[in-house]
Coordinates of C-alpha atoms in Angstrom, one line a residue:
Chain A
M1 CA -24.0 -13.0 11.7
A2 CA -22.3 -15.0 9.0
A3 CA -23.1 -18.7 8.8
D4 CA -20.5 -21.1 10.1
K5 CA -19.4 -24.3 8.3
K6 CA -21.8 -26.6 10.2
T7 CA -24.7 -24.4 9.3
K8 CA -23.7 -24.4 5.7
V9 CA -23.5 -28.1 5.6
L10 CA -26.9 -28.5 7.4
A11 CA -28.5 -26.0 4.9
R12 CA -27.3 -28.1 2.0
Q13 CA -28.6 -31.3 3.7
L14 CA -32.0 -29.8 4.2
F15 CA -32.0 -28.6 0.6
K16 CA -31.3 -32.2 -0.6
L17 CA -34.2 -33.4 1.5
S18 CA -36.5 -30.9 -0.2
L19 CA -36.1 -32.5 -3.6
A20 CA -38.4 -35.2 -5.0
D21 CA -37.4 -36.7 -8.4
G22 CA -34.8 -34.0 -8.7
Q23 CA -37.3 -31.2 -8.3
V24 CA -38.2 -29.0 -5.4
S25 CA -41.3 -30.4 -3.7
A26 CA -43.6 -28.0 -1.8
E27 CA -44.6 -30.8 0.5
K28 CA -41.0 -31.6 1.5
V29 CA -40.2 -28.0 1.9
S30 CA -43.0 -27.7 4.5
G31 CA -41.7 -30.7 6.2
V32 CA -38.2 -29.2 6.4
L33 CA -39.5 -25.9 7.8
G34 CA -41.5 -27.9 10.4
W35 CA -38.4 -29.7 11.4
V36 CA -36.4 -26.4 11.8
D37 CA -39.3 -25.0 13.9
K38 CA -39.4 -28.0 16.2
H39 CA -35.7 -28.7 16.7
E40 CA -34.4 -25.0 16.8
P41 CA -30.9 -25.7 15.3
R42 CA -28.0 -23.3 15.9
Q43 CA -27.9 -20.1 13.8
P44 CA -31.6 -20.5 12.7
L45 CA -31.7 -17.2 10.8
A46 CA -28.5 -17.8 8.8
L47 CA -29.7 -21.4 8.2
L48 CA -33.0 -20.4 6.8
K49 CA -31.4 -17.7 4.6
L50 CA -29.0 -20.2 3.2
Y51 CA -31.8 -22.7 2.7
Q52 CA -33.9 -20.1 0.9
N53 CA -31.0 -19.1 -1.3
L54 CA -30.5 -22.7 -2.4
I55 CA -34.2 -23.3 -3.1
A56 CA -34.4 -20.0 -5.0
T57 CA -31.4 -20.9 -7.1
E58 CA -32.8 -24.3 -7.9
L59 CA -36.2 -22.8 -8.8
S60 CA -34.5 -20.3 -11.0
R61 CA -32.9 -23.1 -12.9
L62 CA -36.4 -24.5 -13.8
N63 CA -38.2 -21.2 -14.4
A64 CA -37.1 -18.9 -17.2
V65 CA -38.1 -15.3 -16.7
V66 CA -38.7 -13.7 -20.1
T67 CA -38.4 -9.9 -19.8
H68 CA -39.8 -8.1 -22.8
A69 CA -40.7 -4.7 -24.1
G70 CA -44.0 -4.5 -26.0
P71 CA -46.4 -7.3 -26.5
L72 CA -45.3 -10.9 -26.4
A73 CA -47.4 -13.6 -28.1
A74 CA -48.5 -16.6 -26.0
T75 CA -47.0 -18.9 -28.6
A76 CA -43.6 -17.2 -28.3
L77 CA -43.6 -18.1 -24.6
G78 CA -44.4 -21.7 -25.4
Q79 CA -41.6 -21.8 -28.1
I80 CA -39.1 -20.4 -25.5
E81 CA -40.1 -23.1 -23.0
Q82 CA -39.7 -25.8 -25.6
A83 CA -36.3 -24.5 -26.8
L84 CA -34.9 -24.2 -23.3
T85 CA -36.3 -27.6 -22.2
K86 CA -34.5 -29.1 -25.2
K87 CA -31.3 -27.2 -24.5
Y88 CA -31.0 -27.8 -20.8
Q89 CA -32.5 -31.3 -20.8
R90 CA -34.9 -30.6 -18.1
R91 CA -38.6 -29.4 -17.9
I92 CA -38.5 -25.6 -17.9
T93 CA -41.4 -23.2 -17.5
A94 CA -41.4 -19.6 -18.7
T95 CA -42.9 -16.5 -17.1
A96 CA -43.3 -13.3 -18.9
R97 CA -42.4 -10.0 -17.3
P98 CA -42.9 -6.7 -19.2
D99 CA -40.1 -4.1 -18.9
A100 CA -40.2 -0.9 -21.0
K101 CA -36.5 -0.2 -20.2
L102 CA -35.5 -2.9 -22.7
L103 CA -36.9 -0.5 -25.5
A104 CA -37.3 -3.5 -27.8
G105 CA -36.5 -7.2 -27.9
L106 CA -36.2 -9.9 -25.1
R107 CA -34.1 -11.0 -22.2
V108 CA -34.4 -14.5 -21.0
H109 CA -33.0 -15.2 -17.5
I110 CA -32.6 -18.8 -16.5
G111 CA -30.4 -19.8 -13.5
D112 CA -27.1 -17.9 -14.0
D113 CA -27.6 -17.7 -17.8
V114 CA -28.9 -14.7 -19.5
Y115 CA -29.9 -14.6 -23.2
E116 CA -29.9 -11.0 -24.3
S117 CA -31.5 -9.8 -27.4
S118 CA -32.7 -6.3 -26.5
A119 CA -32.2 -2.8 -27.9
S120 CA -31.1 -1.5 -24.5
S121 CA -28.2 -4.0 -24.2
Q122 CA -27.0 -3.2 -27.7
L123 CA -27.1 0.5 -27.0
A124 CA -25.2 -0.1 -23.7
A125 CA -22.5 -2.1 -25.7
L126 CA -22.1 0.8 -28.1
S127 CA -21.6 3.3 -25.3
V128 CA -18.6 1.3 -23.8
Chain B
M1 CA -26.5 -3.8 -57.2
S2 CA -29.4 -2.9 -54.8
N3 CA -29.9 -6.7 -54.4
V4 CA -26.4 -7.0 -53.0
I5 CA -27.0 -4.2 -50.5
E6 CA -30.2 -5.8 -49.4
Q7 CA -28.4 -9.1 -48.8
I8 CA -25.8 -7.3 -46.7
E9 CA -28.6 -5.5 -44.8
Q10 CA -30.3 -8.8 -44.1
Q11 CA -27.0 -10.2 -42.8
I12 CA -26.6 -7.2 -40.5
A13 CA -30.2 -7.5 -39.3
K14 CA -29.6 -11.2 -38.6
L15 CA -26.5 -10.4 -36.6
S16 CA -27.9 -7.6 -34.6
T17 CA -30.9 -9.6 -33.4
K18 CA -28.9 -12.6 -32.5
A19 CA -29.2 -13.4 -28.8
V20 CA -26.0 -13.1 -26.7
K21 CA -25.6 -15.7 -24.0
K22 CA -24.0 -14.4 -20.7
N23 CA -23.3 -16.1 -17.5
T24 CA -24.2 -13.9 -14.6
G25 CA -24.0 -13.6 -10.9
H26 CA -24.8 -11.0 -8.2
I27 CA -22.5 -9.3 -5.7
R28 CA -23.0 -10.6 -2.2
T29 CA -20.3 -8.6 -0.4
V30 CA -17.6 -6.2 -1.4
A31 CA -14.7 -5.6 1.0
D32 CA -11.1 -4.4 0.6
G33 CA -11.1 -4.7 -3.2
V34 CA -12.6 -8.2 -3.2
A35 CA -16.1 -9.0 -4.2
K36 CA -17.9 -12.2 -3.3
V37 CA -20.3 -13.1 -6.1
D38 CA -23.0 -15.8 -6.2
G39 CA -24.0 -17.4 -9.4
L40 CA -21.3 -17.3 -12.2
S41 CA -21.6 -21.1 -12.5
D42 CA -19.6 -21.1 -15.8
V43 CA -16.7 -18.9 -14.7
M44 CA -13.2 -20.2 -15.2
Y45 CA -10.3 -19.7 -12.8
N46 CA -8.5 -16.4 -13.6
E47 CA -11.2 -15.3 -16.0
M48 CA -12.0 -11.6 -16.4
V49 CA -15.4 -10.7 -15.1
Q50 CA -17.3 -7.5 -15.8
F51 CA -18.8 -5.4 -13.0
P52 CA -21.3 -2.5 -13.7
G53 CA -19.6 0.6 -15.0
G54 CA -17.0 -1.3 -17.0
T55 CA -14.9 -2.2 -13.9
I56 CA -12.9 -5.4 -14.5
G57 CA -12.3 -8.2 -12.0
I58 CA -10.6 -11.6 -11.9
A59 CA -12.2 -14.7 -10.5
L60 CA -9.6 -16.1 -8.1
N61 CA -11.6 -18.3 -5.7
L62 CA -14.1 -20.7 -7.1
E63 CA -16.1 -22.0 -4.2
Q64 CA -19.2 -24.2 -3.9
D65 CA -21.6 -21.4 -3.4
E66 CA -19.7 -18.2 -4.4
V67 CA -16.9 -16.8 -6.4
G68 CA -14.2 -14.6 -4.9
C69 CA -13.2 -11.9 -7.4
V70 CA -10.5 -9.3 -7.0
V71 CA -11.6 -5.9 -8.4
L72 CA -9.1 -4.1 -10.7
G73 CA -10.5 -0.7 -10.4
D74 CA -12.8 1.6 -8.4
V75 CA -14.8 -0.5 -5.9
S76 CA -16.6 2.5 -4.5
Q77 CA -19.4 2.3 -7.1
L78 CA -20.1 -1.4 -6.6
K79 CA -22.9 -2.5 -4.3
E80 CA -24.6 -5.6 -3.1
G81 CA -26.9 -7.1 -5.7
D82 CA -25.1 -5.6 -8.7
E83 CA -25.0 -7.9 -11.7
V84 CA -21.6 -9.5 -12.6
T85 CA -21.0 -11.2 -16.0
T86 CA -18.4 -13.5 -17.3
T87 CA -16.4 -12.5 -20.3
G88 CA -15.0 -15.8 -21.4
K89 CA -11.5 -14.3 -21.6
L90 CA -8.4 -14.5 -19.5
L91 CA -6.9 -11.2 -18.4
S92 CA -4.8 -9.8 -21.2
V93 CA -2.7 -6.7 -21.8
P94 CA -1.7 -4.9 -25.0
V95 CA 1.8 -5.8 -26.2
G96 CA 4.2 -4.7 -28.9
R97 CA 6.6 -2.0 -29.9
A98 CA 3.9 0.7 -29.4
L99 CA 4.4 0.3 -25.7
L100 CA 8.0 1.5 -25.8
G101 CA 8.4 4.9 -24.3
R102 CA 5.1 4.6 -22.5
V103 CA 4.0 4.4 -18.9
V104 CA 1.1 2.1 -18.3
D105 CA -0.9 0.7 -15.4
A106 CA -1.3 -3.0 -14.5
L107 CA -3.8 -3.5 -17.3
G108 CA -1.7 -1.9 -19.9
R109 CA -3.7 1.3 -20.1
P110 CA -1.6 4.5 -20.6
I111 CA -1.2 6.7 -17.6
D112 CA 1.4 9.1 -19.1
G113 CA -1.1 11.5 -20.9
K114 CA 0.5 10.7 -24.3
G115 CA -2.8 9.4 -25.7
P116 CA -3.9 5.9 -26.6
I117 CA -1.5 3.1 -27.4
A118 CA -1.6 1.9 -31.0
S119 CA -1.3 -1.8 -30.2
T120 CA -3.1 -4.5 -32.2
E121 CA -2.0 -7.5 -30.2
T122 CA -2.7 -8.7 -26.6
Y123 CA -1.0 -11.4 -24.5
P124 CA -2.6 -13.2 -21.6
V125 CA -1.2 -12.0 -18.2
E126 CA -1.0 -15.5 -16.8
K127 CA 0.9 -17.9 -19.1
I128 CA 2.8 -21.2 -18.6
A129 CA 6.5 -20.6 -18.8
P130 CA 8.4 -22.1 -21.8
G131 CA 9.3 -25.8 -21.4
V132 CA 12.7 -27.3 -21.3
M133 CA 12.8 -28.2 -25.0
A134 CA 12.1 -24.7 -26.1
R135 CA 14.9 -23.3 -24.1
K136 CA 18.6 -22.6 -24.8
S137 CA 21.3 -22.2 -22.2
V138 CA 22.3 -18.7 -21.3
S139 CA 25.5 -17.7 -23.1
Q140 CA 25.1 -14.1 -24.4
P141 CA 26.1 -11.3 -22.0
L142 CA 23.8 -8.6 -20.9
F143 CA 26.1 -5.7 -19.7
T144 CA 24.9 -3.7 -16.8
G145 CA 27.5 -1.0 -17.2
I146 CA 28.6 -1.5 -13.6
M147 CA 32.2 -2.6 -13.5
A148 CA 31.8 -4.6 -10.2
I149 CA 28.9 -6.6 -11.7
D150 CA 30.1 -7.1 -15.3
S151 CA 33.5 -8.3 -14.2
M152 CA 32.6 -10.4 -11.2
I153 CA 28.9 -11.3 -11.3
P154 CA 28.1 -11.4 -15.0
I155 CA 24.5 -11.5 -16.2
G156 CA 23.5 -13.3 -19.3
R157 CA 20.5 -12.8 -21.6
G158 CA 17.7 -15.0 -20.3
Q159 CA 19.1 -15.1 -16.8
R160 CA 17.2 -14.3 -13.5
E161 CA 19.5 -12.3 -11.3
L162 CA 18.1 -11.1 -7.9
I163 CA 19.1 -7.7 -6.6
I164 CA 18.7 -7.9 -2.8
G165 CA 19.5 -5.5 0.0
D166 CA 18.1 -3.3 2.7
R167 CA 16.2 -0.1 1.9
G168 CA 18.4 2.7 0.5
T169 CA 21.3 0.6 -0.6
G170 CA 21.0 1.3 -4.3
K171 CA 18.9 -1.6 -5.6
T172 CA 16.8 0.5 -7.9
T173 CA 19.9 2.4 -9.1
I174 CA 21.5 -0.8 -10.3
C175 CA 18.4 -1.6 -12.3
L176 CA 18.2 1.9 -13.8
D177 CA 21.9 1.8 -14.6
T178 CA 21.3 -1.5 -16.5
I179 CA 18.3 0.0 -18.4
I180 CA 20.3 3.1 -19.3
N181 CA 23.2 1.0 -20.4
Q182 CA 20.9 -1.1 -22.7
A183 CA 19.7 2.1 -24.3
R184 CA 23.2 3.3 -24.8
I185 CA 24.3 0.0 -26.3
N186 CA 21.2 0.0 -28.5
K187 CA 21.9 3.5 -29.8
V188 CA 25.5 2.6 -30.7
G189 CA 24.6 -0.8 -32.2
L190 CA 21.7 0.5 -34.3
A191 CA 23.8 3.4 -35.5
S192 CA 26.6 1.0 -36.6
G193 CA 24.2 -0.7 -39.0
D194 CA 25.4 -4.2 -37.9
K195 CA 22.8 -6.7 -39.0
N196 CA 23.7 -9.1 -36.2
F197 CA 23.2 -6.5 -33.5
R198 CA 20.4 -7.5 -31.1
P199 CA 18.9 -4.6 -29.2
V200 CA 17.6 -5.1 -25.6
Y201 CA 14.3 -3.5 -24.8
S202 CA 13.5 -2.9 -21.1
I203 CA 10.4 -3.1 -19.0
Y204 CA 10.4 -1.6 -15.5
V205 CA 7.6 -2.8 -13.2
A206 CA 7.1 -0.6 -10.2
V207 CA 5.1 -2.5 -7.5
G208 CA 3.8 -0.7 -4.4
Q209 CA 6.3 2.2 -4.8
K210 CA 5.6 5.8 -3.9
Q211 CA 4.3 7.8 -6.9
S212 CA 7.2 10.3 -6.3
N213 CA 9.7 7.5 -6.8
V214 CA 8.1 6.4 -10.1
V215 CA 8.2 10.0 -11.3
R216 CA 11.9 10.2 -10.4
T217 CA 12.5 6.9 -12.3
I218 CA 10.7 8.3 -15.4
S219 CA 12.7 11.5 -15.2
A220 CA 16.0 9.6 -14.8
L221 CA 15.2 7.5 -17.9
E222 CA 14.1 10.5 -19.9
A223 CA 17.2 12.5 -18.9
A224 CA 19.4 9.6 -20.1
D225 CA 17.3 9.3 -23.3
A226 CA 16.5 5.7 -22.4
L227 CA 12.7 5.9 -22.2
Q228 CA 12.4 5.3 -26.0
F229 CA 13.6 1.7 -25.4
T230 CA 11.6 1.2 -22.2
T231 CA 8.1 0.5 -21.0
I232 CA 7.1 1.3 -17.4
V233 CA 4.4 -0.6 -15.7
A234 CA 3.3 1.2 -12.6
A235 CA 1.1 -0.2 -9.8
T236 CA 2.0 2.3 -7.1
A237 CA 1.3 2.2 -3.3
G238 CA -1.9 4.1 -4.0
D239 CA -3.3 1.4 -6.3
N240 CA -5.4 -1.4 -4.9
P241 CA -3.6 -4.7 -4.0
A242 CA -5.1 -6.5 -7.0
N243 CA -3.3 -4.1 -9.4
Q244 CA -0.1 -4.6 -7.5
Y245 CA -0.5 -8.3 -7.7
I246 CA -1.2 -8.3 -11.5
A247 CA 1.5 -5.7 -12.5
P248 CA 4.5 -8.0 -12.6
F249 CA 2.6 -10.6 -14.7
S250 CA 1.5 -7.8 -17.1
G251 CA 5.1 -6.7 -17.4
A252 CA 6.1 -10.3 -18.1
A253 CA 3.5 -10.6 -20.8
I254 CA 4.8 -7.4 -22.4
G255 CA 8.4 -8.8 -22.2
E256 CA 7.3 -12.1 -23.6
W257 CA 6.1 -10.5 -26.8
F258 CA 9.7 -9.3 -27.5
M259 CA 11.0 -12.8 -26.6
E260 CA 8.5 -14.6 -28.8
N261 CA 9.2 -12.3 -31.7
G262 CA 12.9 -13.0 -31.8
M263 CA 14.0 -9.9 -29.8
D264 CA 15.8 -9.6 -26.4
A265 CA 14.2 -7.9 -23.5
L266 CA 15.1 -7.1 -19.9
I267 CA 12.4 -6.9 -17.1
V268 CA 12.9 -5.3 -13.7
Y269 CA 10.5 -6.2 -10.9
D270 CA 10.8 -3.5 -8.3
D271 CA 10.1 -5.0 -5.9
L272 CA 8.8 -8.5 -5.2
S273 CA 8.7 -8.0 -1.4
K274 CA 5.9 -5.6 -1.9
H275 CA 4.3 -7.9 -4.5
A276 CA 4.3 -10.7 -1.9
V277 CA 2.7 -8.3 0.6
A278 CA 0.0 -7.3 -1.8
Y279 CA -0.7 -11.0 -2.6
R280 CA -0.8 -11.8 1.1
Q281 CA -3.5 -9.1 1.6
I282 CA -5.6 -10.5 -1.2
S283 CA -5.3 -14.0 0.0
L284 CA -6.2 -13.1 3.6
I285 CA -9.3 -11.3 2.4
L286 CA -10.2 -14.2 0.2
K287 CA -9.9 -16.3 3.4
R288 CA -7.3 -18.6 2.0
P289 CA -5.3 -20.5 4.6
S290 CA -2.3 -18.6 5.7
G291 CA 1.1 -20.1 6.5
R292 CA 4.5 -18.7 7.6
E293 CA 4.4 -14.9 8.3
A294 CA 0.7 -15.1 7.2
Y295 CA 1.7 -15.5 3.6
P296 CA -0.5 -18.0 1.7
G297 CA 0.8 -21.5 0.9
D298 CA 1.3 -20.7 -2.8
V299 CA 3.5 -17.6 -2.4
F300 CA 6.5 -19.6 -3.6
Y301 CA 4.6 -20.6 -6.7
L302 CA 3.5 -17.0 -7.2
H303 CA 7.2 -16.0 -7.7
S304 CA 8.4 -19.2 -9.3
R305 CA 5.8 -19.1 -12.1
L306 CA 6.6 -15.4 -12.7
L307 CA 10.4 -15.8 -12.8
E308 CA 10.3 -19.0 -14.9
R309 CA 8.8 -16.9 -17.7
A310 CA 12.3 -15.3 -18.1
A311 CA 14.2 -17.5 -20.6
R312 CA 16.3 -17.7 -23.6
L313 CA 14.4 -19.5 -26.3
D314 CA 15.9 -21.6 -29.0
G315 CA 15.5 -19.8 -32.4
K316 CA 13.7 -16.9 -30.7
G317 CA 14.7 -14.1 -28.3
S318 CA 15.3 -13.9 -24.6
L319 CA 13.8 -12.3 -21.5
T320 CA 16.2 -11.4 -18.7
A321 CA 14.7 -10.8 -15.3
L322 CA 16.1 -8.6 -12.5
P323 CA 13.8 -9.1 -9.5
V324 CA 14.4 -6.8 -6.5
I325 CA 13.9 -7.9 -2.9
E326 CA 14.1 -5.6 0.1
T327 CA 15.5 -7.2 3.2
Q328 CA 15.1 -6.1 6.8
A329 CA 18.4 -5.4 8.7
G330 CA 20.3 -7.4 6.1
D331 CA 18.4 -10.6 6.9
V332 CA 18.7 -12.7 3.7
S333 CA 17.3 -15.8 5.5
A334 CA 13.8 -14.4 5.8
Y335 CA 10.9 -16.2 4.1
I336 CA 10.4 -14.2 0.8
P337 CA 14.2 -13.5 0.2
T338 CA 15.1 -17.2 0.6
N339 CA 12.2 -18.2 -1.7
V340 CA 13.4 -15.8 -4.5
I341 CA 17.1 -16.6 -3.9
S342 CA 16.3 -20.3 -4.6
I343 CA 14.3 -19.5 -7.7
T344 CA 16.8 -17.1 -9.4
D345 CA 20.1 -17.9 -11.1
G346 CA 22.1 -15.8 -8.7
Q347 CA 21.9 -12.7 -6.6
I348 CA 23.6 -9.4 -6.1
F349 CA 23.6 -8.5 -2.4
L350 CA 24.0 -4.9 -1.5
E351 CA 25.3 -4.2 2.0
T352 CA 24.3 -1.2 4.1
D353 CA 27.8 -1.0 5.8
L354 CA 29.5 -0.8 2.4
F355 CA 27.1 1.8 1.3
N356 CA 27.7 3.9 4.4
Q357 CA 31.5 3.6 3.9
G358 CA 31.0 5.2 0.5
I359 CA 31.6 2.1 -1.5
R360 CA 28.9 2.5 -4.2
P361 CA 27.6 0.3 -5.7
A362 CA 27.6 -1.5 -2.3
V363 CA 28.0 -5.0 -3.8
S364 CA 29.0 -7.6 -1.3
V365 CA 31.4 -9.8 -3.2
G366 CA 31.1 -12.7 -0.7
L367 CA 27.4 -13.1 -0.8
S368 CA 26.8 -12.2 -4.5
V369 CA 26.9 -14.8 -7.1
S370 CA 25.9 -15.5 -10.7
R371 CA 25.1 -19.2 -11.3
V372 CA 25.5 -18.7 -15.0
G373 CA 29.2 -17.8 -14.4
S374 CA 31.6 -17.0 -17.1
A375 CA 29.4 -18.5 -19.8
A376 CA 27.8 -15.1 -20.0
Q377 CA 31.1 -13.1 -20.2
I378 CA 33.0 -12.0 -23.3
K379 CA 36.6 -13.1 -23.6
V380 CA 38.1 -9.7 -22.9
T381 CA 36.3 -9.5 -19.5
K382 CA 37.5 -13.0 -18.6
Q383 CA 41.1 -12.0 -19.6
V384 CA 41.2 -8.9 -17.4
G385 CA 38.8 -9.7 -14.6
G386 CA 39.1 -13.4 -14.1
K387 CA 40.9 -13.2 -10.7
L388 CA 39.2 -10.1 -9.3
K389 CA 36.6 -11.9 -7.3
G390 CA 39.1 -14.1 -5.6
E391 CA 41.5 -11.2 -4.9
L392 CA 38.7 -9.1 -3.4
A393 CA 37.4 -12.0 -1.3
Q394 CA 40.9 -12.6 0.0
F395 CA 41.2 -8.8 0.8
R396 CA 37.9 -8.8 2.8
E397 CA 39.1 -11.8 4.8
L398 CA 42.5 -10.3 5.6
A399 CA 41.1 -6.9 6.2
A400 CA 39.0 -8.3 9.1
F401 CA 42.1 -9.9 10.7
A402 CA 44.4 -6.9 9.9
Q403 CA 42.4 -4.7 12.3
F404 CA 43.7 -6.7 15.3
G405 CA 47.4 -6.8 14.4
S406 CA 50.0 -4.2 13.5
D407 CA 52.8 -6.5 12.2
L408 CA 51.9 -7.8 8.8
D409 CA 54.1 -9.7 6.5
A410 CA 54.8 -8.4 3.0
K411 CA 52.5 -10.7 1.2
T412 CA 49.5 -9.8 3.4
K413 CA 50.3 -6.1 3.0
A414 CA 50.5 -6.5 -0.8
T415 CA 47.1 -8.3 -0.8
L416 CA 45.5 -5.6 1.3
D417 CA 47.0 -2.9 -0.8
R418 CA 45.8 -4.5 -4.0
G419 CA 42.3 -5.1 -2.6
S420 CA 41.9 -1.6 -1.4
R421 CA 42.8 -0.4 -4.9
I422 CA 40.2 -2.7 -6.5
V423 CA 37.6 -1.5 -4.1
E424 CA 38.4 2.1 -5.0
L425 CA 38.4 1.3 -8.7
F426 CA 34.9 -0.3 -8.5
K427 CA 33.4 2.9 -7.1
Q428 CA 31.1 4.3 -9.7
P429 CA 28.6 7.2 -9.6
Q430 CA 25.0 6.4 -10.1
L431 CA 23.2 6.6 -13.5
N432 CA 26.6 6.5 -15.2
P433 CA 27.1 3.1 -16.7
L434 CA 30.4 2.3 -18.4
A435 CA 30.8 0.7 -21.8
I436 CA 32.3 -2.8 -21.6
E437 CA 35.4 -1.7 -23.6
V438 CA 36.1 1.1 -21.1
Q439 CA 35.7 -1.3 -18.2
A440 CA 38.1 -3.8 -19.9
A441 CA 40.7 -1.1 -20.6
V442 CA 40.6 0.1 -16.9
L443 CA 40.8 -3.4 -15.6
W444 CA 43.7 -4.2 -17.9
A445 CA 45.5 -1.2 -16.5
L446 CA 44.8 -2.5 -13.0
Q447 CA 46.1 -6.0 -14.0
K448 CA 49.3 -4.5 -15.4
N449 CA 49.9 -2.6 -12.1
Y450 CA 49.4 0.9 -13.6
F451 CA 47.5 2.0 -10.4
D452 CA 50.1 0.6 -8.0
S453 CA 52.1 3.7 -7.7
I454 CA 49.1 5.9 -7.2
D455 CA 47.9 6.7 -3.7
V456 CA 44.8 4.7 -2.7
K457 CA 42.8 8.0 -2.1
Q458 CA 43.6 9.1 -5.6
I459 CA 42.5 5.9 -7.3
V460 CA 39.0 7.1 -8.1
T461 CA 40.4 10.3 -9.7
A462 CA 43.0 8.3 -11.6
A463 CA 40.4 5.8 -12.9
N464 CA 38.1 8.7 -14.0
S465 CA 41.1 10.4 -15.7
L466 CA 42.0 7.1 -17.5
R467 CA 38.4 6.7 -18.7
D468 CA 38.2 10.3 -20.0
F469 CA 41.6 9.9 -21.7
L470 CA 40.6 6.7 -23.4
I471 CA 37.2 8.0 -24.5
T472 CA 38.4 11.3 -25.8
R473 CA 41.9 10.3 -27.2
K474 CA 41.7 6.6 -27.9
S475 CA 38.2 6.0 -29.2
E476 CA 39.5 3.8 -32.1
L477 CA 41.3 1.5 -29.7
L478 CA 38.1 1.2 -27.6
T479 CA 36.1 0.4 -30.7
T480 CA 38.7 -2.3 -31.6
V481 CA 38.4 -3.8 -28.1
R482 CA 34.6 -3.8 -28.4
T483 CA 34.4 -5.4 -31.8
K484 CA 37.2 -8.0 -31.3
A485 CA 35.9 -8.7 -27.7
A486 CA 39.2 -10.3 -26.9
L487 CA 42.7 -9.1 -26.1
S488 CA 45.2 -9.9 -28.8
P489 CA 48.9 -9.1 -28.5
E490 CA 48.4 -6.2 -30.9
I491 CA 45.6 -4.7 -28.8
E492 CA 47.8 -5.2 -25.7
V493 CA 50.6 -3.2 -27.4
D494 CA 48.2 -0.4 -28.2
L495 CA 46.7 -0.5 -24.7
K496 CA 50.2 -0.4 -23.2
A497 CA 51.1 2.7 -25.3
A498 CA 47.8 4.4 -24.3
A499 CA 48.4 3.6 -20.6
E500 CA 51.9 4.9 -20.7
E501 CA 50.8 8.1 -22.3
W502 CA 48.0 8.6 -19.8
K503 CA 50.3 7.7 -16.8
A504 CA 52.8 10.4 -18.0
T505 CA 50.1 13.1 -18.2
F506 CA 48.5 12.0 -14.9
S507 CA 51.8 11.9 -13.0
A508 CA 52.6 15.4 -14.3
K509 CA 49.5 16.9 -12.7

């Protein structure tokens, strides 16, 4: 069942309550989940899915997923963190994820933005 | 020299490893040609977005958590979770002379099997209409080749004239006649070598029509050798509503190229009723608030922003628009017809009753009007046809009363007699536009009472005979009428001589 307007508003309110100093706080998230468990709001499943989506989106804005083919030096990950922190003006961490499908190069995924520098994407561009 | 090559190679290597930034999102739902996408935080309104497999979409609804995109292509391969990327570009279509003689889809891609279109330029599909300072008033005529229209409801270059009527009353035929007439005038004008001659290029936009109708239109234009000056934009009933919604705007972009580059163009939107229906469907799926007849609140703006793009620009060219609206049971006061009537500079109303009586084109003189008026008429047409509309309106009024009484005074009888002759004279077969000089000569003969002695039932035959006589025997006189564009005493003497000669041969038959 699709979430109604009230549920969407509530999910956004709960999301705001989950932030501490502009960042998602594990402690506050536990508190929110406890409140949902105790008070049983309407459309609990839709509410929790929306809430999860908002938290995941927020976390993805703070954690860059670096997909790479072949070895990636530990210093490279640090450099990426530094560069992204400077660009987005917020503390960003980077997580490496190997993926042989890229063939060569990197793909950095942060929030909605993707920085693509891989052989597979260039081959895909050539095929269009 | 090898050093130079190395430098270039380094540059290439630098470029090829440069990271490309993309803004992405993921499909949440796909239904009825509309995809709801999360993410896409940098997307602009009306921006093109790329779906997997090269499918294009347009971002139409920018909401807090998601973006509503209409998909301009095959939706069957899209699924939940697919990545969608922004392109940073507004939807554009190829433009230029290379599109003449071609049939394209709503995105300007060829669908006529004649190979790729060699166009180097593109224009955005959505564009703000030219402002007041860039415009010039409409004063140059655009001849439709239909005597009833050119003499009574003249259309000028840069005008928006609505063609409105029930289904099967000849709306498309009037548009095709006009396109064919432009092609005929273009051929004569270009062959004459006149440097001041301005050809008119045509764009025919088919929205929500049956594919068989589009094929018939293409065949008619090909048969009349008019396709070489025409581009057809087809978004047929089989295409998804997004394509039907975009097609008129794509056609307008193609027409604007001619206008911006100092040329004249004519665009036919056939028809805007189906366009409004396609837009209503998209809007309802996007969950936009619906208003009267379930159309969204901005359906007026949809058509006003489209039709405002037709203009005559100062120091440049012009774009004339002939939008078509289909009415239900002759109701011109319905929502979409009244909207478009108020936007356009006049309308040609086609009546089912007249059509069924065999009066074709079935133009209703009382309800048809051109707000540009005689500013878009050449002098010769004003001289021979200035009083026709009044005479015909008087005839219609009296004809209604005459049904109830048998005793009519001489003046009423004369008005009825003249009116019935005008009605007969205006009958014209489809796809057979007449040159303005022929129209002028025939109307001159009417004005000078050459048809008065002919039986009303014989008027059509007589008019055809006079046209044939003038075209085959008096072509020099017709050329003089066309080039002078006004009746001088000398021309009138020649016309009188020609008419006398014709009358003698016609009476003898």
